[in-house]
């Protein structure tokens, strides 16, 4: 479906030194990093793309936690439409789950705290939620204990993103996947998106989305263009500015790029950029100052090593 593909260009035509891209790939392979795919965009053009054996351009790839950035986008669309406010208490969307104990524990938890992973949990409750016997992950989330004041500290929390997905479904009557299909996926020409669901049929939100490398790049380009795609505004510039700004310190995290701060399900990274990032080396990197998007899929635990080579080899070659 060529009408859904991003335009292509030579690197030199977009003021990128071609040899630097070769050096990037050589360095990735010399380091033994298990990359699956790489795509580099500048000024809206794909200037370089590569798939390592046995991967190919049409292959849907597990995005892991890049899924979170898509979930955040849905919340932003609902906020733009006036259908929710991120300052609202989470519990108001789940009156059927309310008990005195849950109300006492969770009454101060706001949608904003889910977005910024500042729920007040001392550790990620996701495994506890996923392993609950009755399959009701929302109930299991509410039954976990909040030890600290919401908003006070960043603790990585995929369960918080799952709850955002559950809120989308409460507000719209649709799963997160079905809600985003006409509003995001179809305008971007993203076909055959799939999203893992919980036993109750709620999209997992924080993980489970499968898309191609080019789909990741399109999403990055939408954010680079402040929410406009082919002249159509899909999400407000105000939301994108808010979602990709630092709202909480992440200085205690491992790896310098994880220490740059967290927005609404987006990480800030070095050199003025921000990204969606997922386990085992999935990246959607947006560099506004350079007008660049980089999409990467891999099966690699050494995620900072990938970013180090991006900054060392690619960034200086972008004029």
PDB file of C-alpha atoms in Angstrom:
ATOM      1  CA  UNK A   1       0.000   0.000   0.000  1.00  0.00           C
ATOM      2  CA  UNK A   2       2.426   2.670  -1.261  1.00  0.00           C
ATOM      3  CA  UNK A   3      -0.005   5.528  -0.517  1.00  0.00           C
ATOM      4  CA  UNK A   4       0.520   4.796   3.190  1.00  0.00           C
ATOM      5  CA  UNK A   5       4.325   4.863   3.024  1.00  0.00           C
ATOM      6  CA  UNK A   6       6.418   7.805   4.142  1.00  0.00           C
ATOM      7  CA  UNK A   7       8.305   9.634   1.357  1.00  0.00           C
ATOM      8  CA  UNK A   8      11.900   8.572   0.737  1.00  0.00           C
ATOM      9  CA  UNK A   9      14.981  10.725   0.109  1.00  0.00           C
ATOM     10  CA  UNK A  10      18.762  10.448  -0.047  1.00  0.00           C
ATOM     11  CA  UNK A  11      20.490  11.419   3.220  1.00  0.00           C
ATOM     12  CA  UNK A  12      22.597  14.099   1.526  1.00  0.00           C
ATOM     13  CA  UNK A  13      19.459  15.759   0.144  1.00  0.00           C
ATOM     14  CA  UNK A  14      18.315  16.269   3.752  1.00  0.00           C
ATOM     15  CA  UNK A  15      21.756  17.446   4.947  1.00  0.00           C
ATOM     16  CA  UNK A  16      22.857  14.201   6.562  1.00  0.00           C
ATOM     17  CA  UNK A  17      26.297  12.748   5.878  1.00  0.00           C
ATOM     18  CA  UNK A  18      25.664   9.271   4.351  1.00  0.00           C
ATOM     19  CA  UNK A  19      28.942   7.819   5.634  1.00  0.00           C
ATOM     20  CA  UNK A  20      27.854   8.504   9.197  1.00  0.00           C
ATOM     21  CA  UNK A  21      24.851   6.207   8.750  1.00  0.00           C
ATOM     22  CA  UNK A  22      27.202   3.482   7.516  1.00  0.00           C
ATOM     23  CA  UNK A  23      29.409   4.079  10.556  1.00  0.00           C
ATOM     24  CA  UNK A  24      26.369   3.837  12.833  1.00  0.00           C
ATOM     25  CA  UNK A  25      25.436   0.420  11.426  1.00  0.00           C
ATOM     26  CA  UNK A  26      29.045  -0.787  11.598  1.00  0.00           C
ATOM     27  CA  UNK A  27      29.277   0.325  15.245  1.00  0.00           C
ATOM     28  CA  UNK A  28      25.959  -1.372  16.151  1.00  0.00           C
ATOM     29  CA  UNK A  29      27.122  -4.645  14.618  1.00  0.00           C
ATOM     30  CA  UNK A  30      30.642  -4.381  16.090  1.00  0.00           C
ATOM     31  CA  UNK A  31      29.094  -3.996  19.553  1.00  0.00           C
ATOM     32  CA  UNK A  32      27.066  -7.172  18.999  1.00  0.00           C
ATOM     33  CA  UNK A  33      23.777  -5.365  19.593  1.00  0.00           C
ATOM     34  CA  UNK A  34      20.860  -7.521  18.463  1.00  0.00           C
ATOM     35  CA  UNK A  35      19.002  -5.005  16.292  1.00  0.00           C
ATOM     36  CA  UNK A  36      15.936  -5.965  14.265  1.00  0.00           C
ATOM     37  CA  UNK A  37      15.280  -2.718  12.386  1.00  0.00           C
ATOM     38  CA  UNK A  38      16.276   0.933  12.068  1.00  0.00           C
ATOM     39  CA  UNK A  39      14.627   3.863  10.308  1.00  0.00           C
ATOM     40  CA  UNK A  40      15.886   7.454  10.190  1.00  0.00           C
ATOM     41  CA  UNK A  41      13.649  10.365   9.150  1.00  0.00           C
ATOM     42  CA  UNK A  42      14.617  13.960   8.527  1.00  0.00           C
ATOM     43  CA  UNK A  43      12.303  16.756   7.388  1.00  0.00           C
ATOM     44  CA  UNK A  44       9.602  14.088   7.014  1.00  0.00           C
ATOM     45  CA  UNK A  45      11.626  11.885   4.632  1.00  0.00           C
ATOM     46  CA  UNK A  46      12.960   8.398   5.304  1.00  0.00           C
ATOM     47  CA  UNK A  47      16.663   8.813   4.556  1.00  0.00           C
ATOM     48  CA  UNK A  48      17.850   5.424   5.832  1.00  0.00           C
ATOM     49  CA  UNK A  49      16.231   2.102   6.728  1.00  0.00           C
ATOM     50  CA  UNK A  50      17.582  -1.327   7.516  1.00  0.00           C
ATOM     51  CA  UNK A  51      16.217  -4.669   8.666  1.00  0.00           C
ATOM     52  CA  UNK A  52      18.544  -7.319  10.007  1.00  0.00           C
ATOM     53  CA  UNK A  53      17.916 -11.014   9.225  1.00  0.00           C
ATOM     54  CA  UNK A  54      15.330 -12.470   9.619  1.00  0.00           C
ATOM     55  CA  UNK A  55      13.179  -9.340   9.933  1.00  0.00           C
ATOM     56  CA  UNK A  56      11.355  -7.425   7.210  1.00  0.00           C
ATOM     57  CA  UNK A  57       9.464  -4.131   6.660  1.00  0.00           C
ATOM     58  CA  UNK A  58       5.961  -5.638   6.816  1.00  0.00           C
ATOM     59  CA  UNK A  59       6.587  -7.418  10.121  1.00  0.00           C
ATOM     60  CA  UNK A  60       4.491  -6.238  13.101  1.00  0.00           C
ATOM     61  CA  UNK A  61       6.839  -5.973  16.068  1.00  0.00           C
ATOM     62  CA  UNK A  62       6.043  -6.075  19.787  1.00  0.00           C
ATOM     63  CA  UNK A  63       6.477  -2.488  20.989  1.00  0.00           C
ATOM     64  CA  UNK A  64       6.469  -3.360  24.695  1.00  0.00           C
ATOM     65  CA  UNK A  65       6.326  -0.014  26.538  1.00  0.00           C
ATOM     66  CA  UNK A  66       6.237   2.242  23.477  1.00  0.00           C
ATOM     67  CA  UNK A  67       2.590   1.163  23.790  1.00  0.00           C
ATOM     68  CA  UNK A  68       2.377   3.578  26.741  1.00  0.00           C
ATOM     69  CA  UNK A  69       2.955   6.613  24.513  1.00  0.00           C
ATOM     70  CA  UNK A  70       0.024   5.546  22.302  1.00  0.00           C
ATOM     71  CA  UNK A  71      -2.173   5.130  25.392  1.00  0.00           C
ATOM     72  CA  UNK A  72      -1.186   8.613  26.564  1.00  0.00           C
ATOM     73  CA  UNK A  73      -2.189   9.945  23.139  1.00  0.00           C
ATOM     74  CA  UNK A  74      -5.707   8.569  23.600  1.00  0.00           C
ATOM     75  CA  UNK A  75      -5.996  10.328  26.967  1.00  0.00           C
ATOM     76  CA  UNK A  76      -4.839  13.529  25.269  1.00  0.00           C
ATOM     77  CA  UNK A  77      -7.495  13.188  22.576  1.00  0.00           C
ATOM     78  CA  UNK A  78     -10.211  12.723  25.205  1.00  0.00           C
ATOM     79  CA  UNK A  79      -8.884  15.741  27.125  1.00  0.00           C
ATOM     80  CA  UNK A  80      -8.855  17.801  23.901  1.00  0.00           C
ATOM     81  CA  UNK A  81     -12.502  16.857  23.344  1.00  0.00           C
ATOM     82  CA  UNK A  82     -13.457  17.832  26.897  1.00  0.00           C
ATOM     83  CA  UNK A  83     -14.434  14.266  27.775  1.00  0.00           C
ATOM     84  CA  UNK A  84     -12.094  14.072  30.752  1.00  0.00           C
ATOM     85  CA  UNK A  85      -9.661  16.148  32.770  1.00  0.00           C
ATOM     86  CA  UNK A  86      -6.358  14.776  33.977  1.00  0.00           C
ATOM     87  CA  UNK A  87      -7.009  16.542  37.302  1.00  0.00           C
ATOM     88  CA  UNK A  88      -9.992  14.274  37.990  1.00  0.00           C
ATOM     89  CA  UNK A  89      -9.852  11.516  40.627  1.00  0.00           C
ATOM     90  CA  UNK A  90      -9.343   8.077  39.117  1.00  0.00           C
ATOM     91  CA  UNK A  91     -11.978   6.493  41.379  1.00  0.00           C
ATOM     92  CA  UNK A  92     -14.826   8.546  39.900  1.00  0.00           C
ATOM     93  CA  UNK A  93     -14.605   6.374  36.763  1.00  0.00           C
ATOM     94  CA  UNK A  94     -15.003   3.145  38.727  1.00  0.00           C
ATOM     95  CA  UNK A  95     -17.877   3.566  41.203  1.00  0.00           C
ATOM     96  CA  UNK A  96     -18.622  -0.161  40.972  1.00  0.00           C
ATOM     97  CA  UNK A  97     -15.190  -0.891  42.473  1.00  0.00           C
ATOM     98  CA  UNK A  98     -15.580   1.493  45.411  1.00  0.00           C
ATOM     99  CA  UNK A  99     -15.226   0.201  48.964  1.00  0.00           C
ATOM    100  CA  UNK A 100     -14.354   2.188  52.121  1.00  0.00           C
ATOM    101  CA  UNK A 101     -10.856   0.671  52.092  1.00  0.00           C
ATOM    102  CA  UNK A 102     -10.235   1.505  48.413  1.00  0.00           C
ATOM    103  CA  UNK A 103     -11.626   5.012  48.846  1.00  0.00           C
ATOM    104  CA  UNK A 104      -9.371   5.604  51.835  1.00  0.00           C
ATOM    105  CA  UNK A 105      -6.319   4.321  49.948  1.00  0.00           C
ATOM    106  CA  UNK A 106      -6.906   5.800  46.472  1.00  0.00           C
ATOM    107  CA  UNK A 107      -9.034   8.945  46.952  1.00  0.00           C
ATOM    108  CA  UNK A 108      -6.194  11.363  46.137  1.00  0.00           C
ATOM    109  CA  UNK A 109      -5.040   9.477  43.016  1.00  0.00           C
ATOM    110  CA  UNK A 110      -5.594  11.599  39.873  1.00  0.00           C
ATOM    111  CA  UNK A 111      -5.365  10.724  36.182  1.00  0.00           C
ATOM    112  CA  UNK A 112      -2.290  12.984  36.101  1.00  0.00           C
ATOM    113  CA  UNK A 113      -0.546  10.653  38.564  1.00  0.00           C
ATOM    114  CA  UNK A 114      -1.181   7.659  36.300  1.00  0.00           C
ATOM    115  CA  UNK A 115       0.270   9.565  33.331  1.00  0.00           C
ATOM    116  CA  UNK A 116       3.438  10.571  35.194  1.00  0.00           C
ATOM    117  CA  UNK A 117       3.889   7.274  37.081  1.00  0.00           C
ATOM    118  CA  UNK A 118       3.690   9.063  40.408  1.00  0.00           C
ATOM    119  CA  UNK A 119       0.902   6.938  41.887  1.00  0.00           C
ATOM    120  CA  UNK A 120       2.483   6.641  45.323  1.00  0.00           C
ATOM    121  CA  UNK A 121       3.353   2.949  44.964  1.00  0.00           C
ATOM    122  CA  UNK A 122       6.784   2.052  46.325  1.00  0.00           C
ATOM    123  CA  UNK A 123       7.237  -0.561  43.570  1.00  0.00           C
ATOM    124  CA  UNK A 124       5.573  -1.547  40.308  1.00  0.00           C
ATOM    125  CA  UNK A 125       2.407  -3.553  41.136  1.00  0.00           C
ATOM    126  CA  UNK A 126       1.928  -4.856  37.575  1.00  0.00           C
ATOM    127  CA  UNK A 127       2.882  -8.506  38.165  1.00  0.00           C
ATOM    128  CA  UNK A 128       0.571  -8.631  41.189  1.00  0.00           C
ATOM    129  CA  UNK A 129      -2.273  -7.205  39.094  1.00  0.00           C
ATOM    130  CA  UNK A 130      -1.703  -9.564  36.152  1.00  0.00           C
ATOM    131  CA  UNK A 131      -1.630 -12.630  38.403  1.00  0.00           C
ATOM    132  CA  UNK A 132      -4.886 -11.913  40.223  1.00  0.00           C
ATOM    133  CA  UNK A 133      -7.064 -15.040  40.357  1.00  0.00           C
ATOM    134  CA  UNK A 134     -10.359 -13.533  39.176  1.00  0.00           C
ATOM    135  CA  UNK A 135      -8.872 -11.712  36.166  1.00  0.00           C
ATOM    136  CA  UNK A 136     -10.191  -8.318  37.329  1.00  0.00           C
ATOM    137  CA  UNK A 137      -7.040  -6.221  36.948  1.00  0.00           C
ATOM    138  CA  UNK A 138      -8.808  -2.945  37.783  1.00  0.00           C
ATOM    139  CA  UNK A 139      -9.957  -4.330  41.145  1.00  0.00           C
ATOM    140  CA  UNK A 140      -6.486  -5.749  41.765  1.00  0.00           C
ATOM    141  CA  UNK A 141      -4.910  -2.339  41.085  1.00  0.00           C
ATOM    142  CA  UNK A 142      -7.242  -0.642  43.560  1.00  0.00           C
ATOM    143  CA  UNK A 143      -6.444  -3.277  46.185  1.00  0.00           C
ATOM    144  CA  UNK A 144      -2.708  -2.533  46.064  1.00  0.00           C
ATOM    145  CA  UNK A 145      -1.405  -0.244  48.787  1.00  0.00           C
ATOM    146  CA  UNK A 146      -0.314   3.323  48.044  1.00  0.00           C
ATOM    147  CA  UNK A 147       2.461   4.016  50.523  1.00  0.00           C
ATOM    148  CA  UNK A 148       3.405   7.582  49.533  1.00  0.00           C
ATOM    149  CA  UNK A 149       1.589  10.742  48.511  1.00  0.00           C
ATOM    150  CA  UNK A 150       0.598  10.577  44.821  1.00  0.00           C
ATOM    151  CA  UNK A 151       2.690  13.017  42.792  1.00  0.00           C
ATOM    152  CA  UNK A 152       5.704  12.833  45.079  1.00  0.00           C
ATOM    153  CA  UNK A 153       7.994  10.313  43.371  1.00  0.00           C
ATOM    154  CA  UNK A 154       8.467   8.492  40.068  1.00  0.00           C
ATOM    155  CA  UNK A 155       8.134   4.690  40.265  1.00  0.00           C
ATOM    156  CA  UNK A 156       7.811   2.868  36.945  1.00  0.00           C
ATOM    157  CA  UNK A 157       4.311   1.424  36.839  1.00  0.00           C
ATOM    158  CA  UNK A 158       2.801  -0.392  33.845  1.00  0.00           C
ATOM    159  CA  UNK A 159      -0.330  -1.028  35.897  1.00  0.00           C
ATOM    160  CA  UNK A 160      -0.935   2.732  35.933  1.00  0.00           C
ATOM    161  CA  UNK A 161      -1.004   2.730  32.130  1.00  0.00           C
ATOM    162  CA  UNK A 162      -3.396  -0.229  32.134  1.00  0.00           C
ATOM    163  CA  UNK A 163      -5.712   1.847  34.303  1.00  0.00           C
ATOM    164  CA  UNK A 164      -5.507   4.702  31.773  1.00  0.00           C
ATOM    165  CA  UNK A 165      -6.665   2.201  29.136  1.00  0.00           C
ATOM    166  CA  UNK A 166      -9.530   1.163  31.414  1.00  0.00           C
ATOM    167  CA  UNK A 167     -10.518   4.849  31.766  1.00  0.00           C
ATOM    168  CA  UNK A 168     -10.538   5.239  27.957  1.00  0.00           C
ATOM    169  CA  UNK A 169     -12.909   2.267  27.774  1.00  0.00           C
ATOM    170  CA  UNK A 170     -15.145   3.681  30.534  1.00  0.00           C
ATOM    171  CA  UNK A 171     -15.400   7.073  28.800  1.00  0.00           C
ATOM    172  CA  UNK A 172     -15.852   5.854  25.214  1.00  0.00           C
ATOM    173  CA  UNK A 173     -17.411   2.401  25.518  1.00  0.00           C
ATOM    174  CA  UNK A 174     -14.626   1.188  23.232  1.00  0.00           C
ATOM    175  CA  UNK A 175     -11.327  -0.526  23.843  1.00  0.00           C
ATOM    176  CA  UNK A 176      -8.238   1.660  23.567  1.00  0.00           C
ATOM    177  CA  UNK A 177      -7.421  -0.065  20.257  1.00  0.00           C
ATOM    178  CA  UNK A 178     -10.889   0.547  18.807  1.00  0.00           C
ATOM    179  CA  UNK A 179     -10.921   4.149  20.008  1.00  0.00           C
ATOM    180  CA  UNK A 180      -7.557   4.927  18.386  1.00  0.00           C
ATOM    181  CA  UNK A 181      -8.273   3.135  15.112  1.00  0.00           C
ATOM    182  CA  UNK A 182     -10.258   5.926  13.368  1.00  0.00           C
ATOM    183  CA  UNK A 183      -8.592   8.781  15.258  1.00  0.00           C
ATOM    184  CA  UNK A 184      -4.924   7.821  14.970  1.00  0.00           C
ATOM    185  CA  UNK A 185      -4.197   4.591  13.140  1.00  0.00           C
ATOM    186  CA  UNK A 186      -6.315   5.150  10.022  1.00  0.00           C
ATOM    187  CA  UNK A 187      -5.196   8.761   9.422  1.00  0.00           C
ATOM    188  CA  UNK A 188      -1.551   7.648   9.742  1.00  0.00           C
ATOM    189  CA  UNK A 189      -2.142   4.734   7.366  1.00  0.00           C
ATOM    190  CA  UNK A 190      -1.395   2.225  10.119  1.00  0.00           C
ATOM    191  CA  UNK A 191      -3.071  -1.070   9.253  1.00  0.00           C
ATOM    192  CA  UNK A 192      -3.465  -4.319  11.185  1.00  0.00           C
ATOM    193  CA  UNK A 193      -2.608  -2.896  14.605  1.00  0.00           C
ATOM    194  CA  UNK A 194      -3.198  -5.429  17.384  1.00  0.00           C
ATOM    195  CA  UNK A 195      -3.209  -4.903  21.150  1.00  0.00           C
ATOM    196  CA  UNK A 196      -3.112  -7.553  23.840  1.00  0.00           C
ATOM    197  CA  UNK A 197      -6.086  -7.464  26.232  1.00  0.00           C
ATOM    198  CA  UNK A 198      -6.699  -8.425  29.849  1.00  0.00           C
ATOM    199  CA  UNK A 199      -9.184 -11.190  30.785  1.00  0.00           C
ATOM    200  CA  UNK A 200     -11.917  -8.518  31.001  1.00  0.00           C
ATOM    201  CA  UNK A 201     -11.299  -7.385  27.407  1.00  0.00           C
ATOM    202  CA  UNK A 202      -9.503  -4.120  28.236  1.00  0.00           C
ATOM    203  CA  UNK A 203      -6.457  -3.299  26.079  1.00  0.00           C
ATOM    204  CA  UNK A 204      -3.351  -3.690  28.247  1.00  0.00           C
ATOM    205  CA  UNK A 205      -2.327  -0.106  27.555  1.00  0.00           C
ATOM    206  CA  UNK A 206       1.191  -0.233  28.943  1.00  0.00           C
ATOM    207  CA  UNK A 207       2.301  -3.065  26.674  1.00  0.00           C
ATOM    208  CA  UNK A 208       0.950  -5.419  24.021  1.00  0.00           C
ATOM    209  CA  UNK A 209       0.732  -3.144  20.951  1.00  0.00           C
ATOM    210  CA  UNK A 210       2.200  -4.596  17.746  1.00  0.00           C
ATOM    211  CA  UNK A 211       3.128  -2.319  14.806  1.00  0.00           C
ATOM    212  CA  UNK A 212       5.698  -2.148  11.999  1.00  0.00           C
ATOM    213  CA  UNK A 213       8.851  -0.040  12.189  1.00  0.00           C
ATOM    214  CA  UNK A 214       7.385   2.444   9.711  1.00  0.00           C
ATOM    215  CA  UNK A 215       4.278   2.750  11.908  1.00  0.00           C
ATOM    216  CA  UNK A 216       6.527   3.714  14.836  1.00  0.00           C
ATOM    217  CA  UNK A 217       8.216   6.305  12.620  1.00  0.00           C
ATOM    218  CA  UNK A 218       4.855   7.784  11.568  1.00  0.00           C
ATOM    219  CA  UNK A 219       3.832   8.164  15.195  1.00  0.00           C
ATOM    220  CA  UNK A 220       7.112   9.936  15.910  1.00  0.00           C
ATOM    221  CA  UNK A 221       6.601  12.214  12.915  1.00  0.00           C
ATOM    222  CA  UNK A 222       3.112  13.140  14.163  1.00  0.00           C
ATOM    223  CA  UNK A 223       4.654  14.274  17.458  1.00  0.00           C
ATOM    224  CA  UNK A 224       7.499  16.055  15.672  1.00  0.00           C
ATOM    225  CA  UNK A 225       4.857  18.010  13.695  1.00  0.00           C
ATOM    226  CA  UNK A 226       3.008  18.895  16.912  1.00  0.00           C
ATOM    227  CA  UNK A 227      -0.027  16.743  16.179  1.00  0.00           C
ATOM    228  CA  UNK A 228      -0.672  17.577  12.516  1.00  0.00           C
ATOM    229  CA  UNK A 229      -0.667  14.869   9.836  1.00  0.00           C
ATOM    230  CA  UNK A 230      -1.091  15.742   6.127  1.00  0.00           C
ATOM    231  CA  UNK A 231      -2.725  19.008   7.095  1.00  0.00           C
ATOM    232  CA  UNK A 232      -5.149  17.362   9.541  1.00  0.00           C
ATOM    233  CA  UNK A 233      -4.844  18.059  13.266  1.00  0.00           C
ATOM    234  CA  UNK A 234      -5.131  14.787  15.180  1.00  0.00           C
ATOM    235  CA  UNK A 235      -4.119  16.027  18.631  1.00  0.00           C
ATOM    236  CA  UNK A 236      -3.612  19.496  20.049  1.00  0.00           C
ATOM    237  CA  UNK A 237      -0.218  21.172  20.099  1.00  0.00           C
ATOM    238  CA  UNK A 238      -0.883  22.084  23.739  1.00  0.00           C
ATOM    239  CA  UNK A 239      -1.283  18.440  24.730  1.00  0.00           C
ATOM    240  CA  UNK A 240       1.885  17.399  22.893  1.00  0.00           C
ATOM    241  CA  UNK A 241       3.877  20.163  24.571  1.00  0.00           C
ATOM    242  CA  UNK A 242       2.513  19.101  27.961  1.00  0.00           C
ATOM    243  CA  UNK A 243       2.901  15.352  27.376  1.00  0.00           C
ATOM    244  CA  UNK A 244       6.540  15.580  26.284  1.00  0.00           C
ATOM    245  CA  UNK A 245       7.714  18.012  28.990  1.00  0.00           C
ATOM    246  CA  UNK A 246       9.335  16.907  32.242  1.00  0.00           C
ATOM    247  CA  UNK A 247       6.810  16.509  35.070  1.00  0.00           C
ATOM    248  CA  UNK A 248       8.847  14.391  37.482  1.00  0.00           C
ATOM    249  CA  UNK A 249      12.519  13.675  38.109  1.00  0.00           C
ATOM    250  CA  UNK A 250      13.864  10.272  37.062  1.00  0.00           C
ATOM    251  CA  UNK A 251      17.410  10.883  38.336  1.00  0.00           C
ATOM    252  CA  UNK A 252      17.401   7.614  40.309  1.00  0.00           C
ATOM    253  CA  UNK A 253      16.977   5.489  37.137  1.00  0.00           C
ATOM    254  CA  UNK A 254      19.790   3.508  35.499  1.00  0.00           C
ATOM    255  CA  UNK A 255      21.332   4.936  32.309  1.00  0.00           C
ATOM    256  CA  UNK A 256      21.856   8.613  31.519  1.00  0.00           C
ATOM    257  CA  UNK A 257      18.992   8.788  29.018  1.00  0.00           C
ATOM    258  CA  UNK A 258      16.531   7.458  31.596  1.00  0.00           C
ATOM    259  CA  UNK A 259      17.626  10.195  33.999  1.00  0.00           C
ATOM    260  CA  UNK A 260      16.383  13.130  31.889  1.00  0.00           C
ATOM    261  CA  UNK A 261      12.853  13.224  33.324  1.00  0.00           C
ATOM    262  CA  UNK A 262       9.402  11.845  32.502  1.00  0.00           C
ATOM    263  CA  UNK A 263       6.316  13.369  30.911  1.00  0.00           C
ATOM    264  CA  UNK A 264       2.974  11.733  30.194  1.00  0.00           C
ATOM    265  CA  UNK A 265       4.218   8.254  29.221  1.00  0.00           C
ATOM    266  CA  UNK A 266       7.153   9.767  27.312  1.00  0.00           C
ATOM    267  CA  UNK A 267      10.774   9.888  28.445  1.00  0.00           C
ATOM    268  CA  UNK A 268      12.941  12.919  27.879  1.00  0.00           C
ATOM    269  CA  UNK A 269      16.355  12.039  26.472  1.00  0.00           C
ATOM    270  CA  UNK A 270      19.644  13.798  25.871  1.00  0.00           C
ATOM    271  CA  UNK A 271      20.186  16.604  23.343  1.00  0.00           C
ATOM    272  CA  UNK A 272      16.708  18.088  23.665  1.00  0.00           C
ATOM    273  CA  UNK A 273      14.799  15.020  22.518  1.00  0.00           C
ATOM    274  CA  UNK A 274      12.072  12.787  23.874  1.00  0.00           C
ATOM    275  CA  UNK A 275      11.067   9.213  23.174  1.00  0.00           C
ATOM    276  CA  UNK A 276       8.764   6.311  23.629  1.00  0.00           C
ATOM    277  CA  UNK A 277      10.841   3.347  24.723  1.00  0.00           C
ATOM    278  CA  UNK A 278      10.075  -0.307  25.300  1.00  0.00           C
ATOM    279  CA  UNK A 279      11.810  -3.304  26.831  1.00  0.00           C
ATOM    280  CA  UNK A 280      14.490  -5.109  24.841  1.00  0.00           C
ATOM    281  CA  UNK A 281      15.434  -2.073  22.788  1.00  0.00           C
ATOM    282  CA  UNK A 282      12.346  -0.552  21.178  1.00  0.00           C
ATOM    283  CA  UNK A 283      12.621   3.196  20.508  1.00  0.00           C
ATOM    284  CA  UNK A 284      10.627   6.006  18.947  1.00  0.00           C
ATOM    285  CA  UNK A 285      13.047   8.931  19.276  1.00  0.00           C
ATOM    286  CA  UNK A 286      11.917  12.467  18.410  1.00  0.00           C
ATOM    287  CA  UNK A 287      14.563  15.214  18.088  1.00  0.00           C
ATOM    288  CA  UNK A 288      12.782  18.541  17.449  1.00  0.00           C
ATOM    289  CA  UNK A 289      15.949  20.653  17.189  1.00  0.00           C
ATOM    290  CA  UNK A 290      17.284  18.407  14.418  1.00  0.00           C
ATOM    291  CA  UNK A 291      13.848  17.732  12.810  1.00  0.00           C
ATOM    292  CA  UNK A 292      14.586  14.018  13.137  1.00  0.00           C
ATOM    293  CA  UNK A 293      12.718  10.831  14.064  1.00  0.00           C
ATOM    294  CA  UNK A 294      14.488   7.526  14.697  1.00  0.00           C
ATOM    295  CA  UNK A 295      12.574   4.227  14.982  1.00  0.00           C
ATOM    296  CA  UNK A 296      14.393   1.159  16.292  1.00  0.00           C
ATOM    297  CA  UNK A 297      13.279  -2.379  17.103  1.00  0.00           C
ATOM    298  CA  UNK A 298      15.555  -4.980  18.641  1.00  0.00           C
ATOM    299  CA  UNK A 299      15.948  -7.797  21.122  1.00  0.00           C
ATOM    300  CA  UNK A 300      18.629  -6.222  23.256  1.00  0.00           C
ATOM    301  CA  UNK A 301      18.894  -5.617  27.004  1.00  0.00           C
ATOM    302  CA  UNK A 302      21.698  -3.048  26.552  1.00  0.00           C
ATOM    303  CA  UNK A 303      19.364  -0.233  25.594  1.00  0.00           C
ATOM    304  CA  UNK A 304      21.657   2.604  26.670  1.00  0.00           C
ATOM    305  CA  UNK A 305      24.382   1.152  24.447  1.00  0.00           C
ATOM    306  CA  UNK A 306      22.093   1.581  21.428  1.00  0.00           C
ATOM    307  CA  UNK A 307      21.389   5.196  22.349  1.00  0.00           C
ATOM    308  CA  UNK A 308      25.082   5.895  22.969  1.00  0.00           C
ATOM    309  CA  UNK A 309      25.860   4.884  19.371  1.00  0.00           C
ATOM    310  CA  UNK A 310      22.928   6.957  18.057  1.00  0.00           C
ATOM    311  CA  UNK A 311      24.324  10.043  19.798  1.00  0.00           C
ATOM    312  CA  UNK A 312      27.947   9.320  18.904  1.00  0.00           C
ATOM    313  CA  UNK A 313      27.544   8.359  15.236  1.00  0.00           C
ATOM    314  CA  UNK A 314      24.305   9.876  13.927  1.00  0.00           C
ATOM    315  CA  UNK A 315      23.776  13.140  15.785  1.00  0.00           C
ATOM    316  CA  UNK A 316      27.019  14.863  14.647  1.00  0.00           C
ATOM    317  CA  UNK A 317      26.225  13.957  10.994  1.00  0.00           C
ATOM    318  CA  UNK A 318      22.949  15.886  10.982  1.00  0.00           C
ATOM    319  CA  UNK A 319      23.812  19.346   9.690  1.00  0.00           C
TER     320      UNK A 319
END
